[in-house]
Amino acid sequence: MARTDKSAAIAELKELFENSTAVLFTEYRGLTVGQMKDLRRSFQGGAVYKVAKNTLLDIAAKQAGIEVAEGTFQGPTAVAFVTGEAPEAAKALKTFAKENEALILKGGVMDGAQLSADDVKQLAELESREVLLAKSAGVLKALMYQAAYVLNAPATKAVRTIDALRAKQEAAA
């Protein structure tokens, strides 16, 4: 690879590192071109899956200010640069890795924090953003209902007490 090509590749990788919400590292040894194509399709536009030389990835990550765990750039490395929701990309990788044992999750980086392979698997277990928002809305609705019930309880109790006193006076008269 010529020096200018390497510089262009590093610049492209650096830009991908900087514009990604998360970066997930995999080892792809043993995957066919068709399988790699299927994996790229499984991201549905939420991530860009790139194969690059480890030295170029290392240089680009350092230039972008991203610290990568020791040993990540050993063996053939492919990187998923996530631009959408990180759990969806992690889910796509985990599902593909189940079906194709040749794909190995190495780890990743999200919000400046390093992720191990197990962390990426846990990230894949998260529910979608919409489901989490719906659950949050349900919790808030339940809390508002409880607050309304608590605020309404003294008035209801007063009405019942007055009604009981009235019934008692009518019975005495």
mmCIF file of C-alpha atoms in Angstrom, residues 21-143:
data_model
loop_
_atom_site.group_PDB
_atom_site.id
_atom_site.type_symbol
_atom_site.label_atom_id
_atom_site.label_comp_id
_atom_site.label_asym_id
_atom_site.label_seq_id
_atom_site.Cartn_x
_atom_site.Cartn_y
_atom_site.Cartn_z
ATOM 1 C CA THR A 21 -21.452 6.582 18.865
ATOM 2 C CA ALA A 22 -19.802 3.207 19.477
ATOM 3 C CA VAL A 23 -17.101 1.085 17.880
ATOM 4 C CA LEU A 24 -17.291 -2.730 18.041
ATOM 5 C CA PHE A 25 -14.294 -4.918 17.188
ATOM 6 C CA THR A 26 -14.549 -8.417 15.727
ATOM 7 C CA GLU A 27 -12.310 -11.110 14.320
ATOM 8 C CA TYR A 28 -13.610 -12.357 11.000
ATOM 9 C CA ARG A 29 -11.144 -15.160 10.204
ATOM 10 C CA GLY A 30 -12.920 -17.933 8.305
ATOM 11 C CA LEU A 31 -15.887 -15.912 7.029
ATOM 12 C CA THR A 32 -16.625 -15.974 3.325
ATOM 13 C CA VAL A 33 -17.253 -12.865 1.250
ATOM 14 C CA GLY A 34 -20.951 -13.776 1.100
ATOM 15 C CA GLN A 35 -21.149 -14.063 4.886
ATOM 16 C CA MET A 36 -19.430 -10.683 5.296
ATOM 17 C CA LYS A 37 -21.981 -9.219 2.885
ATOM 18 C CA ASP A 38 -24.836 -10.689 4.960
ATOM 19 C CA LEU A 39 -23.294 -9.263 8.128
ATOM 20 C CA ARG A 40 -23.032 -5.796 6.581
ATOM 21 C CA ARG A 41 -26.696 -6.016 5.523
ATOM 22 C CA SER A 42 -27.777 -7.021 9.036
ATOM 23 C CA PHE A 43 -26.750 -3.594 10.378
ATOM 24 C CA GLN A 44 -29.542 -1.970 8.307
ATOM 25 C CA GLY A 45 -27.692 1.332 7.964
ATOM 26 C CA GLY A 46 -27.024 1.691 11.698
ATOM 27 C CA ALA A 47 -23.353 0.831 11.355
ATOM 28 C CA VAL A 48 -20.507 0.665 8.861
ATOM 29 C CA TYR A 49 -18.516 -2.576 8.932
ATOM 30 C CA LYS A 50 -14.909 -2.114 7.780
ATOM 31 C CA VAL A 51 -11.959 -4.441 7.428
ATOM 32 C CA ALA A 52 -8.612 -2.669 7.764
ATOM 33 C CA LYS A 53 -5.022 -3.332 8.693
ATOM 34 C CA ASN A 54 -4.423 -3.358 12.423
ATOM 35 C CA THR A 55 -1.652 -0.754 12.269
ATOM 36 C CA LEU A 56 -3.908 1.643 10.359
ATOM 37 C CA LEU A 57 -6.754 1.077 12.825
ATOM 38 C CA ASP A 58 -4.394 1.669 15.752
ATOM 39 C CA ILE A 59 -3.037 4.916 14.285
ATOM 40 C CA ALA A 60 -6.529 6.200 13.396
ATOM 41 C CA ALA A 61 -7.892 5.369 16.863
ATOM 42 C CA LYS A 62 -5.009 7.193 18.547
ATOM 43 C CA GLN A 63 -5.473 10.218 16.284
ATOM 44 C CA ALA A 64 -9.200 10.247 17.127
ATOM 45 C CA GLY A 65 -8.376 10.120 20.851
ATOM 46 C CA ILE A 66 -9.878 6.683 21.416
ATOM 47 C CA GLU A 67 -8.138 4.264 23.737
ATOM 48 C CA VAL A 68 -8.452 0.651 22.676
ATOM 49 C CA ALA A 69 -7.776 -2.319 24.956
ATOM 50 C CA GLU A 70 -4.401 -4.024 24.652
ATOM 51 C CA GLY A 71 -4.471 -6.925 22.216
ATOM 52 C CA THR A 72 -7.562 -5.791 20.331
ATOM 53 C CA PHE A 73 -5.612 -5.241 17.141
ATOM 54 C CA GLN A 74 -4.170 -8.741 16.908
ATOM 55 C CA GLY A 75 -5.291 -11.123 14.207
ATOM 56 C CA PRO A 76 -7.649 -10.121 11.404
ATOM 57 C CA THR A 77 -9.798 -7.279 12.719
ATOM 58 C CA ALA A 78 -13.014 -5.841 11.348
ATOM 59 C CA VAL A 79 -14.713 -2.894 12.979
ATOM 60 C CA ALA A 80 -18.373 -1.933 13.193
ATOM 61 C CA PHE A 81 -18.549 1.860 13.384
ATOM 62 C CA VAL A 82 -21.986 2.431 14.917
ATOM 63 C CA THR A 83 -23.813 5.589 13.915
ATOM 64 C CA GLY A 84 -27.273 4.498 15.081
ATOM 65 C CA GLU A 85 -28.239 2.705 18.262
ATOM 66 C CA ALA A 86 -25.358 0.707 19.746
ATOM 67 C CA PRO A 87 -27.576 -2.086 21.159
ATOM 68 C CA GLU A 88 -29.037 -2.773 17.711
ATOM 69 C CA ALA A 89 -25.576 -3.125 16.147
ATOM 70 C CA ALA A 90 -24.407 -5.303 19.053
ATOM 71 C CA LYS A 91 -27.525 -7.431 18.638
ATOM 72 C CA ALA A 92 -26.799 -7.873 14.921
ATOM 73 C CA LEU A 93 -23.223 -8.947 15.684
ATOM 74 C CA LYS A 94 -24.293 -11.326 18.449
ATOM 75 C CA THR A 95 -26.980 -12.932 16.281
ATOM 76 C CA PHE A 96 -24.578 -13.329 13.383
ATOM 77 C CA ALA A 97 -21.889 -14.767 15.696
ATOM 78 C CA LYS A 98 -24.377 -17.404 16.925
ATOM 79 C CA GLU A 99 -25.072 -18.491 13.360
ATOM 80 C CA ASN A 100 -21.430 -18.243 12.214
ATOM 81 C CA GLU A 101 -18.929 -19.375 14.807
ATOM 82 C CA ALA A 102 -16.070 -17.905 12.744
ATOM 83 C CA LEU A 103 -17.056 -14.386 13.863
ATOM 84 C CA ILE A 104 -15.534 -13.573 17.243
ATOM 85 C CA LEU A 105 -16.477 -10.496 19.272
ATOM 86 C CA LYS A 106 -13.339 -8.806 20.617
ATOM 87 C CA GLY A 107 -14.835 -5.842 22.442
ATOM 88 C CA GLY A 108 -15.470 -2.209 21.717
ATOM 89 C CA VAL A 109 -15.535 1.380 22.825
ATOM 90 C CA MET A 110 -18.664 3.368 23.688
ATOM 91 C CA ASP A 111 -18.769 6.891 25.133
ATOM 92 C CA GLY A 112 -15.035 6.695 25.850
ATOM 93 C CA ALA A 113 -15.397 3.518 27.910
ATOM 94 C CA GLN A 114 -13.813 0.274 26.831
ATOM 95 C CA LEU A 115 -16.117 -2.707 26.421
ATOM 96 C CA SER A 116 -15.096 -6.331 26.717
ATOM 97 C CA ALA A 117 -16.665 -9.035 24.560
ATOM 98 C CA ASP A 118 -19.028 -9.831 27.453
ATOM 99 C CA ASP A 119 -19.996 -6.154 27.701
ATOM 100 C CA VAL A 120 -20.887 -6.156 24.002
ATOM 101 C CA LYS A 121 -23.050 -9.252 24.565
ATOM 102 C CA GLN A 122 -24.798 -7.519 27.468
ATOM 103 C CA LEU A 123 -25.314 -4.457 25.296
ATOM 104 C CA ALA A 124 -26.996 -6.725 22.759
ATOM 105 C CA GLU A 125 -29.428 -7.914 25.449
ATOM 106 C CA LEU A 126 -30.785 -4.396 25.974
ATOM 107 C CA GLU A 127 -34.234 -3.744 24.601
ATOM 108 C CA SER A 128 -34.720 -1.213 21.830
ATOM 109 C CA ARG A 129 -34.873 2.481 22.598
ATOM 110 C CA GLU A 130 -38.603 2.606 21.828
ATOM 111 C CA VAL A 131 -39.380 -0.215 24.273
ATOM 112 C CA LEU A 132 -37.327 1.423 27.030
ATOM 113 C CA LEU A 133 -39.071 4.760 26.420
ATOM 114 C CA ALA A 134 -42.489 3.059 26.537
ATOM 115 C CA LYS A 135 -41.607 1.374 29.829
ATOM 116 C CA SER A 136 -40.414 4.696 31.254
ATOM 117 C CA ALA A 137 -43.651 6.364 30.185
ATOM 118 C CA GLY A 138 -45.629 3.561 31.833
ATOM 119 C CA VAL A 139 -43.729 4.022 35.094
ATOM 120 C CA LEU A 140 -44.324 7.780 35.013
ATOM 121 C CA LYS A 141 -48.020 7.261 34.313
ATOM 122 C CA ALA A 142 -48.300 4.852 37.239
ATOM 123 C CA LEU A 143 -46.528 7.326 39.535
#
